[in-house]
XYZ file of C-alpha atoms in Angstrom:
781
model
C 0.001 -0.002 -0.001
C 2.855 2.317 0.716
C 4.125 2.050 -2.926
C 0.758 2.110 -4.625
C 0.104 5.898 -4.529
C 3.323 7.001 -6.269
C 2.909 4.250 -8.897
C -0.614 5.436 -9.664
C 0.530 9.113 -9.782
C 3.363 8.352 -12.198
C 1.005 6.331 -14.348
C -1.497 9.177 -14.393
C 1.181 11.730 -15.403
C 2.320 9.455 -18.190
C -1.185 9.429 -19.616
C -1.479 13.291 -19.650
C -0.478 15.303 -22.749
C 3.018 16.791 -22.397
C 1.665 20.339 -22.808
C -0.523 19.903 -19.742
C 2.147 18.289 -17.628
C 4.915 20.842 -18.236
C 4.676 24.229 -20.016
C 7.275 24.283 -22.758
C 9.879 27.049 -22.483
C 9.823 29.280 -25.573
C 12.816 31.500 -24.920
C 16.577 31.497 -24.981
C 19.141 33.946 -23.600
C 22.585 35.183 -24.562
C 24.795 37.664 -22.751
C 26.993 40.512 -24.023
C 28.890 41.839 -21.041
C 26.395 43.102 -18.461
C 23.493 42.978 -20.926
C 21.389 39.872 -21.460
C 19.338 39.489 -24.636
C 16.334 37.145 -24.590
C 14.741 35.666 -27.707
C 11.066 34.749 -27.294
C 9.994 32.301 -30.005
C 6.759 33.769 -31.318
C 6.907 36.796 -29.023
C 8.775 40.014 -28.245
C 12.523 39.856 -27.672
C 13.907 41.332 -24.467
C 17.034 43.017 -23.158
C 17.951 43.667 -19.544
C 20.982 44.568 -17.470
C 22.220 41.775 -15.238
C 23.329 44.469 -12.763
C 19.880 46.087 -12.444
C 18.234 43.451 -10.245
C 15.628 42.644 -12.894
C 14.803 38.939 -13.269
C 13.018 37.024 -15.996
C 9.567 35.605 -15.326
C 8.372 32.644 -17.376
C 4.620 32.697 -18.026
C 2.954 30.384 -20.553
C 6.466 29.479 -21.660
C 7.363 33.076 -22.602
C 9.881 35.358 -20.943
C 8.866 38.668 -19.350
C 10.885 41.248 -17.413
C 9.964 41.647 -13.747
C 10.632 45.377 -13.831
C 9.211 46.208 -10.384
C 10.840 43.075 -8.921
C 7.675 41.829 -7.170
C 7.948 38.266 -8.461
C 4.751 38.351 -10.540
C 3.710 39.494 -14.007
C 1.982 42.877 -13.867
C -0.086 44.103 -16.795
C 2.455 46.773 -17.751
C 5.158 44.077 -17.947
C 3.079 41.871 -20.256
C 4.082 42.617 -23.857
C 1.071 40.656 -25.123
C -1.379 43.313 -23.933
C -2.416 46.488 -25.824
C -0.239 49.557 -25.234
C -3.005 51.631 -23.615
C -3.865 48.858 -21.155
C -0.216 48.604 -20.127
C 0.178 52.368 -19.879
C -2.929 52.773 -17.715
C -1.823 49.984 -15.408
C 1.626 51.516 -14.947
C 0.267 55.039 -14.481
C -2.010 53.764 -11.717
C 1.008 52.287 -9.891
C 3.131 55.441 -10.093
C 3.466 57.910 -7.247
C 2.776 61.595 -7.820
C 6.533 62.186 -7.642
C 7.205 59.520 -10.284
C 4.606 60.975 -12.652
C 5.983 64.463 -12.045
C 9.432 63.178 -13.028
C 8.006 61.590 -16.163
C 6.666 65.047 -17.052
C 10.180 66.511 -17.095
C 12.379 66.836 -20.177
C 16.021 67.290 -19.332
C 18.227 70.191 -20.255
C 20.683 69.617 -23.105
C 23.087 66.736 -22.360
C 26.364 66.567 -24.284
C 28.136 63.200 -23.949
C 30.540 63.525 -22.241
C 29.413 66.548 -20.225
C 30.990 69.902 -21.034
C 33.540 71.425 -18.663
C 31.819 74.805 -18.579
C 28.949 76.856 -19.942
C 25.200 76.265 -19.616
C 25.468 72.502 -20.231
C 28.367 71.748 -17.895
C 28.633 68.558 -15.850
C 31.005 66.709 -13.557
C 32.151 63.152 -12.798
C 32.809 62.528 -9.104
C 32.839 66.326 -8.734
C 35.552 66.758 -11.387
C 35.346 67.941 -14.983
C 35.551 65.107 -17.481
C 39.162 65.699 -18.529
C 40.343 65.433 -14.916
C 37.989 62.721 -13.698
C 39.339 59.538 -15.254
C 35.770 58.717 -16.303
C 34.809 57.122 -19.602
C 32.966 59.261 -22.133
C 30.033 56.851 -21.828
C 29.726 57.201 -18.037
C 26.791 59.030 -16.476
C 27.622 62.456 -15.093
C 26.885 63.380 -11.491
C 24.025 65.574 -12.689
C 22.508 62.817 -14.811
C 22.513 60.367 -11.910
C 20.885 63.059 -9.787
C 17.993 63.904 -12.101
C 17.392 60.271 -13.099
C 17.309 58.962 -9.512
C 16.067 61.854 -7.383
C 13.862 63.703 -9.852
C 12.611 60.614 -11.736
C 13.472 62.131 -15.131
C 12.999 59.653 -17.997
C 13.160 61.978 -21.009
C 16.725 63.057 -21.795
C 17.776 65.485 -24.540
C 21.073 64.224 -25.990
C 23.218 66.684 -27.957
C 26.811 65.998 -29.019
C 28.316 62.514 -28.832
C 31.928 61.466 -29.468
C 30.983 58.480 -31.646
C 28.115 56.097 -32.330
C 29.756 53.446 -30.118
C 30.056 55.826 -27.173
C 26.464 56.977 -27.678
C 25.337 53.314 -27.580
C 27.429 52.607 -24.482
C 26.081 55.692 -22.697
C 22.547 54.619 -23.614
C 23.152 51.180 -22.106
C 24.613 52.697 -18.934
C 21.684 55.080 -18.562
C 19.086 52.368 -19.257
C 20.715 49.958 -16.788
C 20.744 52.715 -14.167
C 17.003 53.489 -14.451
C 16.037 49.841 -14.894
C 17.244 49.290 -11.347
C 15.063 52.083 -9.970
C 11.455 51.805 -8.799
C 9.152 50.530 -11.512
C 11.946 50.069 -14.053
C 10.696 52.712 -16.508
C 13.238 53.125 -19.342
C 14.602 56.387 -20.693
C 13.096 57.935 -23.805
C 16.151 59.777 -25.135
C 15.679 62.480 -27.714
C 17.550 64.720 -30.115
C 17.233 67.959 -32.004
C 17.957 67.550 -35.746
C 21.490 66.140 -36.177
C 21.829 65.356 -39.903
C 23.244 68.682 -41.057
C 26.138 69.030 -43.491
C 29.706 70.183 -43.068
C 30.462 72.356 -46.087
C 34.125 71.357 -46.174
C 33.476 67.598 -45.794
C 34.372 65.520 -48.832
C 31.896 62.954 -50.088
C 33.198 59.505 -50.977
C 30.643 57.003 -52.285
C 32.398 54.092 -50.607
C 32.975 55.675 -47.203
C 30.829 55.975 -44.135
C 30.673 58.845 -41.703
C 29.747 59.889 -38.181
C 26.152 60.220 -39.415
C 24.576 60.694 -42.839
C 24.503 64.283 -44.092
C 21.359 65.761 -45.619
C 20.274 69.213 -46.751
C 18.559 71.389 -44.183
C 14.763 71.518 -43.941
C 14.518 74.294 -46.530
C 16.659 72.167 -48.832
C 14.356 69.184 -48.376
C 11.440 71.503 -49.155
C 13.274 72.785 -52.264
C 13.120 69.274 -53.758
C 9.310 69.669 -53.768
C 9.363 65.867 -53.427
C 7.851 64.338 -50.270
C 9.383 60.942 -51.120
C 12.876 62.386 -50.590
C 11.775 63.583 -47.160
C 10.148 60.265 -46.279
C 13.357 58.445 -47.214
C 15.323 60.845 -45.030
C 13.015 60.089 -42.089
C 13.325 56.341 -42.643
C 17.140 56.477 -42.672
C 17.458 59.037 -39.896
C 15.214 56.940 -37.642
C 17.493 53.913 -38.034
C 20.489 56.049 -37.137
C 18.693 57.622 -34.185
C 17.729 54.239 -32.749
C 21.299 53.010 -33.189
C 22.382 56.015 -31.072
C 19.800 55.208 -28.394
C 17.461 58.019 -29.457
C 13.740 57.272 -29.663
C 12.210 60.754 -29.934
C 13.000 63.423 -32.525
C 12.343 67.024 -31.506
C 11.279 67.657 -35.078
C 9.987 68.366 -37.672
C 9.612 72.138 -37.525
C 6.575 72.764 -39.719
C 5.870 76.448 -38.983
C 5.134 78.217 -42.279
C 7.777 80.891 -42.823
C 5.360 83.701 -43.570
C 7.765 86.421 -42.418
C 11.009 86.278 -44.409
C 13.017 87.907 -41.597
C 12.411 85.229 -38.939
C 15.646 83.703 -37.591
C 14.195 80.174 -37.779
C 13.126 80.196 -41.420
C 15.963 77.789 -42.236
C 14.425 75.101 -40.011
C 11.057 75.183 -41.820
C 9.725 73.634 -45.027
C 9.182 77.128 -46.459
C 6.257 79.483 -46.581
C 3.607 77.442 -48.396
C 1.150 75.647 -46.081
C 0.357 72.807 -48.507
C 4.002 72.054 -49.264
C 4.796 72.188 -45.559
C 1.885 69.817 -44.801
C 3.027 67.281 -47.389
C 6.625 67.446 -46.179
C 5.529 67.131 -42.550
C 3.459 64.027 -43.319
C 6.315 62.386 -45.224
C 8.908 63.263 -42.560
C 6.817 61.821 -39.718
C 5.807 58.709 -41.667
C 9.502 58.086 -42.307
C 10.523 58.569 -38.679
C 7.675 56.765 -36.951
C 7.028 53.737 -39.181
C 8.647 50.362 -38.580
C 8.143 47.448 -40.950
C 8.738 43.693 -41.244
C 10.548 42.155 -38.259
C 11.155 45.596 -36.714
C 7.414 46.292 -36.388
C 5.664 45.520 -33.109
C 2.148 46.707 -33.905
C 0.332 49.396 -35.916
C 3.528 50.562 -37.615
C 5.339 51.128 -34.325
C 8.449 49.185 -33.388
C 12.208 49.086 -33.026
C 12.908 51.374 -36.014
C 10.314 53.903 -34.855
C 11.221 57.322 -33.530
C 8.488 59.434 -31.952
C 8.195 62.706 -33.877
C 7.570 65.858 -31.827
C 6.134 68.230 -34.415
C 6.645 71.923 -33.744
C 5.669 74.630 -33.087
C 1.902 74.694 -32.501
C 0.061 76.823 -33.650
C 2.918 78.164 -35.806
C 5.735 80.504 -34.837
C 6.482 82.169 -38.167
C 4.533 85.383 -37.611
C 6.751 87.140 -35.070
C 6.297 90.906 -35.325
C 9.086 92.457 -37.372
C 10.470 88.978 -37.952
C 11.807 88.797 -34.386
C 12.050 85.415 -32.635
C 10.352 84.425 -29.376
C 13.395 82.766 -27.848
C 13.974 86.343 -26.749
C 11.609 88.685 -24.911
C 12.009 91.225 -27.707
C 10.319 88.703 -30.047
C 7.591 87.350 -27.797
C 4.632 88.461 -29.923
C 3.286 86.741 -33.040
C 0.946 89.094 -34.915
C -1.725 88.544 -37.524
C -2.320 91.751 -39.529
C -3.610 89.612 -42.397
C -6.111 87.748 -40.163
C -4.417 84.548 -41.338
C -4.048 82.539 -38.117
C -5.916 79.487 -39.488
C -3.528 78.897 -42.391
C -0.681 78.378 -39.926
C -2.473 75.288 -38.597
C -2.548 73.491 -41.972
C 0.867 71.728 -41.715
C -0.364 70.232 -38.435
C -4.004 69.445 -39.140
C -3.545 68.348 -42.770
C -0.014 66.951 -42.445
C 1.259 65.861 -39.030
C -2.179 64.699 -37.864
C -3.128 62.930 -41.117
C -0.321 60.515 -41.874
C -0.372 58.010 -44.690
C 1.423 55.427 -42.552
C -0.072 53.182 -39.876
C 1.064 55.305 -36.912
C -1.685 57.793 -37.766
C -0.392 61.062 -36.337
C 2.659 62.662 -34.794
C 3.458 61.215 -31.351
C 4.065 64.601 -29.762
C 3.520 68.324 -30.310
C 5.554 71.289 -29.061
C 3.871 74.715 -28.805
C 5.988 77.779 -29.535
C 7.125 80.463 -27.118
C 5.082 83.159 -28.834
C 2.061 84.986 -27.547
C -0.336 84.530 -30.473
C -1.526 88.083 -30.079
C -5.313 88.524 -29.829
C -6.010 85.005 -31.195
C -7.600 83.617 -28.003
C -11.243 84.173 -28.893
C -12.538 82.376 -25.794
C -10.650 83.660 -22.758
C -8.995 86.627 -24.488
C -5.678 85.878 -22.814
C -2.457 87.152 -24.330
C -0.162 84.561 -22.819
C 2.396 82.289 -24.471
C 0.954 79.327 -26.370
C 2.274 76.873 -23.760
C 0.030 78.549 -21.176
C -2.991 79.226 -23.349
C -5.922 76.899 -22.655
C -7.733 78.034 -25.811
C -4.722 77.226 -28.013
C -4.080 73.813 -26.426
C -7.313 72.520 -24.830
C -9.889 74.042 -27.139
C -8.108 73.974 -30.488
C -5.517 71.205 -30.342
C -7.238 68.775 -27.972
C -10.948 69.294 -28.619
C -11.350 70.707 -32.118
C -8.541 68.698 -33.750
C -8.859 65.697 -31.378
C -5.163 65.407 -30.604
C -4.483 63.060 -27.669
C -0.729 62.665 -28.001
C 1.948 64.231 -25.829
C 2.168 68.030 -25.689
C 5.556 69.219 -24.456
C 6.476 72.832 -23.760
C 9.400 74.423 -25.485
C 12.506 74.731 -23.343
C 12.673 77.100 -20.318
C 9.133 78.462 -20.622
C 8.566 78.281 -16.857
C 11.793 80.082 -15.900
C 12.118 83.668 -14.710
C 12.895 86.298 -17.329
C 16.187 88.020 -16.499
C 16.799 90.109 -19.615
C 15.044 90.851 -22.893
C 17.937 89.707 -25.091
C 19.315 86.433 -23.672
C 18.715 83.035 -25.268
C 19.168 81.300 -21.917
C 16.804 83.502 -19.925
C 13.429 82.160 -18.822
C 10.596 82.625 -21.332
C 7.406 82.891 -19.296
C 5.781 85.314 -21.718
C 2.566 86.840 -20.398
C 2.761 85.087 -17.000
C 5.918 86.691 -15.664
C 4.057 87.668 -12.482
C 3.266 84.071 -11.482
C 5.559 81.939 -9.326
C 7.436 79.078 -10.990
C 5.053 76.540 -9.416
C 2.010 78.546 -10.540
C 3.382 78.595 -14.074
C 3.715 74.806 -14.050
C 0.132 74.536 -12.819
C -1.183 76.874 -15.515
C 0.657 74.861 -18.175
C -0.919 71.629 -16.895
C -4.401 73.156 -16.820
C -3.921 74.362 -20.392
C -3.637 70.710 -21.496
C 0.145 70.300 -21.680
C 1.839 67.086 -20.449
C 5.522 67.857 -20.235
C 8.033 70.573 -19.359
C 10.979 71.084 -21.692
C 14.362 71.893 -20.204
C 13.362 71.243 -16.601
C 15.317 68.635 -14.661
C 13.740 69.410 -11.281
C 10.603 67.750 -9.978
C 9.807 70.185 -7.135
C 7.779 72.797 -9.074
C 5.661 70.037 -10.689
C 4.765 68.488 -7.334
C 4.028 71.989 -6.026
C 1.720 72.498 -9.000
C -0.017 69.245 -8.043
C -0.692 70.613 -4.548
C -2.068 73.858 -5.992
C -4.487 71.722 -8.026
C -5.475 69.645 -5.007
C -6.468 72.818 -3.141
C -8.537 74.034 -6.112
C -10.056 70.779 -7.399
C -9.363 68.015 -4.887
C -7.041 65.021 -4.831
C -9.094 62.805 -7.137
C -9.175 65.438 -9.898
C -5.441 66.106 -9.815
C -4.552 62.435 -9.588
C -6.661 61.787 -12.691
C -5.062 64.765 -14.464
C -1.568 63.459 -13.695
C -2.429 59.926 -14.806
C -3.855 61.296 -18.057
C -0.478 62.821 -18.921
C 1.376 59.748 -17.654
C -0.557 57.486 -20.044
C 0.241 59.760 -22.985
C 3.927 59.841 -22.075
C 4.198 56.130 -21.374
C 2.426 55.249 -24.618
C 5.386 56.614 -26.613
C 7.837 54.525 -24.567
C 5.824 51.323 -24.918
C 5.172 51.679 -28.671
C 8.861 51.971 -29.500
C 9.682 48.738 -27.632
C 11.784 50.320 -24.918
C 10.117 48.448 -22.056
C 11.103 45.182 -23.741
C 14.606 46.088 -24.940
C 16.180 49.545 -24.621
C 19.717 48.166 -25.064
C 22.104 48.413 -27.985
C 25.119 46.533 -29.249
C 27.796 49.209 -29.859
C 29.399 47.357 -32.764
C 26.033 47.195 -34.538
C 25.491 50.914 -33.883
C 28.867 51.644 -35.467
C 27.837 49.732 -38.604
C 24.417 51.438 -38.911
C 25.156 55.097 -38.241
C 26.582 56.815 -41.320
C 26.931 53.640 -43.357
C 27.844 54.233 -47.022
C 24.350 53.732 -48.488
C 22.929 56.215 -45.965
C 25.684 58.723 -46.785
C 24.935 58.317 -50.492
C 21.194 58.838 -50.020
C 21.925 62.046 -48.120
C 24.318 63.278 -50.802
C 21.843 62.574 -53.593
C 19.248 64.584 -51.670
C 21.759 67.429 -51.377
C 22.120 67.486 -55.164
C 18.328 67.583 -55.536
C 18.090 70.513 -53.120
C 20.272 73.065 -54.985
C 18.367 75.771 -56.866
C 19.841 77.416 -59.950
C 18.517 80.968 -60.143
C 20.638 82.423 -62.941
C 22.596 80.980 -65.857
C 23.530 83.831 -68.161
C 24.604 82.685 -71.616
C 24.389 79.100 -70.320
C 27.751 79.488 -68.594
C 26.859 76.480 -66.457
C 27.864 73.713 -66.531
C 31.495 74.800 -66.307
C 34.218 72.936 -68.122
C 36.331 70.827 -65.757
C 40.085 71.316 -65.782
C 39.871 75.084 -66.285
C 41.511 77.510 -63.844
C 39.414 79.067 -61.103
C 39.856 81.802 -58.521
C 38.130 81.278 -55.149
C 38.272 84.271 -52.765
C 38.667 83.659 -49.060
C 35.699 84.501 -46.849
C 35.997 86.888 -43.905
C 33.629 86.288 -40.997
C 33.657 88.993 -38.315
C 33.433 88.135 -34.640
C 29.860 87.876 -33.417
C 27.326 85.770 -31.555
C 25.412 82.747 -32.747
C 21.702 82.055 -32.273
C 22.419 80.724 -28.766
C 24.105 84.002 -27.845
C 27.527 82.358 -27.675
C 30.498 84.356 -28.989
C 32.000 83.294 -32.322
C 35.533 84.286 -33.352
C 36.604 86.232 -36.414
C 37.751 84.017 -39.292
C 39.426 84.354 -42.699
C 39.293 81.061 -44.552
C 38.282 79.344 -47.736
C 34.518 78.674 -47.646
C 34.933 75.377 -49.492
C 37.344 72.444 -49.286
C 40.067 73.512 -51.701
C 41.394 69.980 -52.048
C 37.976 69.062 -53.380
C 37.964 72.051 -55.732
C 41.315 70.863 -57.143
C 39.633 67.633 -58.235
C 37.478 69.687 -60.603
C 39.704 72.644 -61.534
C 43.150 74.126 -61.469
C 43.281 76.752 -58.737
C 44.942 80.157 -58.689
C 45.141 83.080 -56.266
C 45.541 85.477 -59.187
C 42.228 86.479 -60.846
C 44.118 87.455 -64.020
C 45.053 83.782 -64.533
C 41.551 82.449 -63.859
C 38.954 81.374 -66.391
C 36.179 81.541 -63.783
C 35.702 82.855 -60.266
C 33.724 80.804 -57.752
C 32.370 82.955 -54.913
C 30.778 81.200 -51.922
C 28.683 83.496 -49.699
C 25.919 83.294 -47.108
C 22.647 85.186 -47.152
C 22.621 88.483 -45.209
C 22.549 88.274 -41.415
C 21.751 91.477 -39.553
C 20.897 89.906 -36.199
C 17.560 89.389 -34.563
C 16.102 92.904 -34.658
C 17.383 94.110 -31.287
C 20.487 96.158 -30.452
C 21.428 96.066 -26.767
C 23.850 98.990 -27.236
C 20.958 101.124 -28.496
C 18.923 100.145 -25.425
C 21.795 100.991 -23.067
C 22.164 104.392 -24.735
C 18.589 105.412 -24.075
C 16.894 103.924 -27.128
C 14.343 101.125 -27.171
C 16.788 98.639 -28.656
C 14.502 97.781 -31.569
C 16.094 97.859 -35.030
C 15.067 96.372 -38.384
C 15.953 92.843 -39.451
C 17.741 93.500 -42.749
C 17.590 91.097 -45.699
C 20.205 92.969 -47.705
C 23.920 93.294 -46.992
C 24.226 97.070 -47.122
C 22.814 99.545 -44.624
C 19.010 99.784 -44.558
C 16.917 102.462 -42.869
C 13.344 101.505 -42.033
C 11.512 104.572 -43.316
C 8.456 102.469 -44.215
C 8.122 100.527 -40.960
C 5.030 100.761 -38.718
C 4.921 103.908 -36.651
C 3.290 101.965 -33.829
C 3.906 98.265 -33.301
C 0.900 95.920 -33.255
C 1.975 94.362 -29.962
C 4.332 95.228 -27.149
C 4.936 95.193 -23.444
C 7.361 93.443 -21.121
C 8.051 93.735 -17.371
C 11.596 94.836 -18.140
C 10.537 97.567 -20.580
C 8.959 100.930 -19.763
C 7.202 101.258 -23.117
C 4.848 99.215 -25.290
C 5.588 100.621 -28.763
C 8.267 98.439 -30.320
C 8.551 100.376 -33.561
C 11.903 100.584 -35.280
C 10.775 103.182 -37.799
C 13.706 105.353 -38.852
C 16.280 102.983 -37.344
C 19.044 101.410 -39.458
C 20.910 98.112 -39.627
C 23.676 96.566 -41.716
C 24.335 92.876 -42.230
C 26.998 91.429 -39.947
C 28.390 89.652 -43.018
C 28.395 92.706 -45.297
C 31.845 91.564 -46.397
C 30.121 88.775 -48.359
C 28.775 91.425 -50.708
C 32.292 92.790 -51.139
C 33.476 89.272 -52.044
C 31.176 89.377 -55.080
C 31.678 92.975 -56.160
C 35.462 92.925 -55.649
C 35.793 89.620 -57.478
C 33.659 90.943 -60.337
C 36.025 93.896 -60.708
C 39.117 91.684 -60.506
C 37.815 89.238 -63.122
C 37.449 92.067 -65.700
C 34.425 90.621 -67.474
C 35.253 86.931 -67.036
C 32.485 84.778 -65.499
C 31.737 85.052 -61.783
C 29.739 82.120 -60.374
C 28.050 82.873 -57.037
C 26.979 80.098 -54.670
C 24.709 81.306 -51.852
C 24.136 79.351 -48.660
C 20.682 80.673 -47.780
C 19.124 80.870 -44.316
C 16.514 83.527 -45.136
C 15.106 85.162 -48.227
C 17.362 87.959 -49.442
C 17.469 91.010 -51.698
C 19.450 90.037 -54.807
C 19.620 93.502 -56.389
C 22.926 94.325 -54.663
C 24.972 91.877 -56.730
C 22.849 89.887 -59.188
C 24.147 91.781 -62.254
C 27.734 91.000 -61.242
C 27.062 87.263 -61.368
C 27.070 85.181 -64.540
C 25.372 82.373 -62.645
C 23.796 82.000 -59.222
C 23.042 78.784 -57.375
C 21.444 78.594 -53.933
C 21.725 75.886 -51.322
C 20.140 75.415 -47.889
C 22.941 73.452 -46.301
C 25.026 71.141 -48.505
C 28.587 69.945 -48.799
C 30.594 72.223 -51.076
C 31.238 69.214 -53.272
C 27.518 69.048 -54.116
C 27.641 72.651 -55.356
C 30.683 71.782 -57.490
C 28.864 68.771 -58.957
C 26.050 71.080 -60.042
C 28.452 73.719 -61.391
C 30.307 71.177 -63.513
C 27.274 69.263 -64.755
C 27.853 66.047 -62.877
C 24.281 66.591 -61.711
C 21.563 68.775 -63.206
C 19.851 71.336 -60.965
C 16.242 70.410 -60.280
C 15.225 72.236 -57.092
C 12.712 75.069 -56.760
C 12.591 78.031 -54.413
C 10.525 77.188 -51.303
C 10.329 80.925 -50.538
C 9.814 84.218 -52.336
C 12.805 86.539 -52.789
C 11.780 90.167 -52.127
C 12.417 92.906 -54.691
C 13.636 95.230 -51.938
C 13.244 95.982 -48.257
C 10.278 98.247 -48.947
C 8.243 95.198 -49.974
C 9.467 93.328 -46.886
C 8.032 96.088 -44.662
C 4.778 96.063 -46.660
C 4.139 92.312 -46.363
C 2.103 90.876 -43.480
C 3.927 88.719 -40.941
C 1.223 86.046 -41.072
C 0.574 85.798 -44.830
C 2.584 83.671 -47.313
C 3.248 84.616 -50.941
C 2.551 88.319 -50.365
C 5.776 89.968 -51.555
C 6.739 91.699 -54.783
C 9.536 89.424 -55.997
C 12.905 90.304 -57.478
C 13.234 90.148 -61.271
C 16.742 89.616 -62.624
C 18.395 91.019 -65.751
C 17.169 88.029 -67.756
C 13.560 88.717 -66.772
C 13.205 85.779 -64.378
C 11.153 86.377 -61.235
C 12.574 84.824 -58.052
C 9.198 83.668 -56.808
C 8.054 80.623 -54.844
C 8.521 77.560 -57.058
C 11.043 79.146 -59.428
C 14.160 77.293 -60.534
C 16.239 76.617 -63.622
C 17.694 73.477 -65.171
C 19.944 73.259 -68.236
C 16.947 73.822 -70.528
C 15.626 76.901 -68.725
C 12.754 77.563 -66.324
C 11.483 74.358 -64.733
C 7.820 73.643 -65.454
C 6.901 70.150 -64.311
C 4.338 68.300 -62.205
C 5.718 69.793 -58.995
C 5.066 73.298 -60.303
C 1.566 72.263 -61.403
C 0.815 70.840 -57.958
C 2.271 73.451 -55.642
C 2.652 76.696 -57.558
C -0.324 77.077 -59.868
C -2.770 76.707 -56.980
C -1.149 79.453 -54.883
C -3.525 82.299 -54.151
C -1.678 85.619 -53.804
C -3.021 88.831 -52.266
């Protein structure tokens, strides 16, 4: 009798199907240093740090990460469940402090941390060079904001190499995986695919990252497929760097030609900008084949944060709202609605499966007198009508809304890039500003590493609405924020293999795609007597370019320079080179469009003036005799006046020497051809030098080699102007800041009008399907 029971039990087990007796394991694991990679057969693959304390749970034969280390499978850990169900479960488990940290978006983080300046950091209280730390180590400040402030959104700027970026990502992900609920980082980047003019292109060589034309250059192709391909390639490179959110695209329509951020837009036409926005976001967000998890999202997906709602291109006088002197966007043409088109018809109506942009960033501007409900003139980030009523309710946007950087900080001066930008709410406390932003419908605070003001805002809300209301409001934002982390697969595997990253970022086929796009982005404006293409092997004179000392857009000082504006070793592959114009067959002059600053002169303000001066789109001195006598908007706590007119004031381009490069070279060449290549950031007045040029080509950020390929006929110009070129500054003053296509355009000596959609190829004026689609339908005032 003693032996009978086990015999019967064994017999019974033998009769049961194997699947009932023992659940079959469906996963395998391999390790690469401190990172373990798990392959789930028929399920999602995982990655975890063996140092983080996370263990693997086996449920139904599959592997899952026990992120909160409670020994059981929670809904948010179950990759089989829908994203929203997981996000809601996790949000419900988070403390107020954890949600507040999720709402933060870090200040700019160079890797390794800088030794000084606004983005400085230390390693064991020493600057990097003296610390003995690795470039991929976390800085003291990063450990602080990740652990204490619960930050999970990190803005990554410069990196030493793709491998170091991947290693830093792994270190950061392992660090946060060991904290609390194991929520991974969602690292982000501003656009990082710009060109270096002096870099040589080699079809068989890779690079640090693929180089593409700037946004205006992509727009100049008038081909959304080029932009979609850029997004697809850039997303792969971003993910290989550990970046899963792009703080782009910038889809503001550039309706004022003087705005300092025109170069980051897709031009002034709302329909072109909408099509480019849609293509860009589809490219960035869409994963396919084995990289797709669900609904187009997956391991090649990068969340796109489209900006800047509801459009920032209408700053009065062309001034920019990073500065208090540019805080007001004005609408003299009553054209506010057209600025929404790139969002509502582009970013929110994708062709791909992801549906709409994952995130939206409002701009700093006060959209002056556009709040028709509450009649508040406060910055867009604070404006409930702009966010709750328009974006959320009317256009049904339920993705993440993140403020632009530093909007809750205190204003210290009207002309500093790094000053706080709390336009219209300067009188509120920092905590009150955070509360007002939350009540306006915003989820996240750009450039804030510190959780305290967000938790203070929570307490303000509790006093006004009660605990249940504020808890629900916080969880609403948490779900939106977590959704973007779940969809991109970061909860399953946020880890990289540095050697793979090295192979992906800047690989030859990506470099080639970028270079081909550069060629497609160059506009030929003038080709007198068909001087282009030039004959290779001839002798050319290239004048050096003088750049005076100044300040960049960030307000950082830049040194004076005298240098060749193009790689002369590259030039020598096309031509013989001489320093003597008398020996040259052609002159090649490389200049930049006029830059007169942002429309504010601090010296004028210190000397008793208002500080307001005109933004000048010509090189030579300009006096604003036709400017408004009284500005449309004005007022700032640090100013004792409200009229921001610059009527009668003058300005000269900082780079006026670029004009001299053309005129002096024309004189020295004594009638021989002068070819002018313009790197354009803003529309410009061509009358100062056009007659001195035999040919003019325009680029929006390319390698000099691409310009030489166009000049010599290795590629035919095919791009079109994405912006109008004004006839003179009088027409610039007459146009409305909020209206596109409303300028009298420059007409050159050959009778060609430099209008939106104009461009030449070897046969003459381009008239193709792109012109039919985007130009013929334009309605002009």
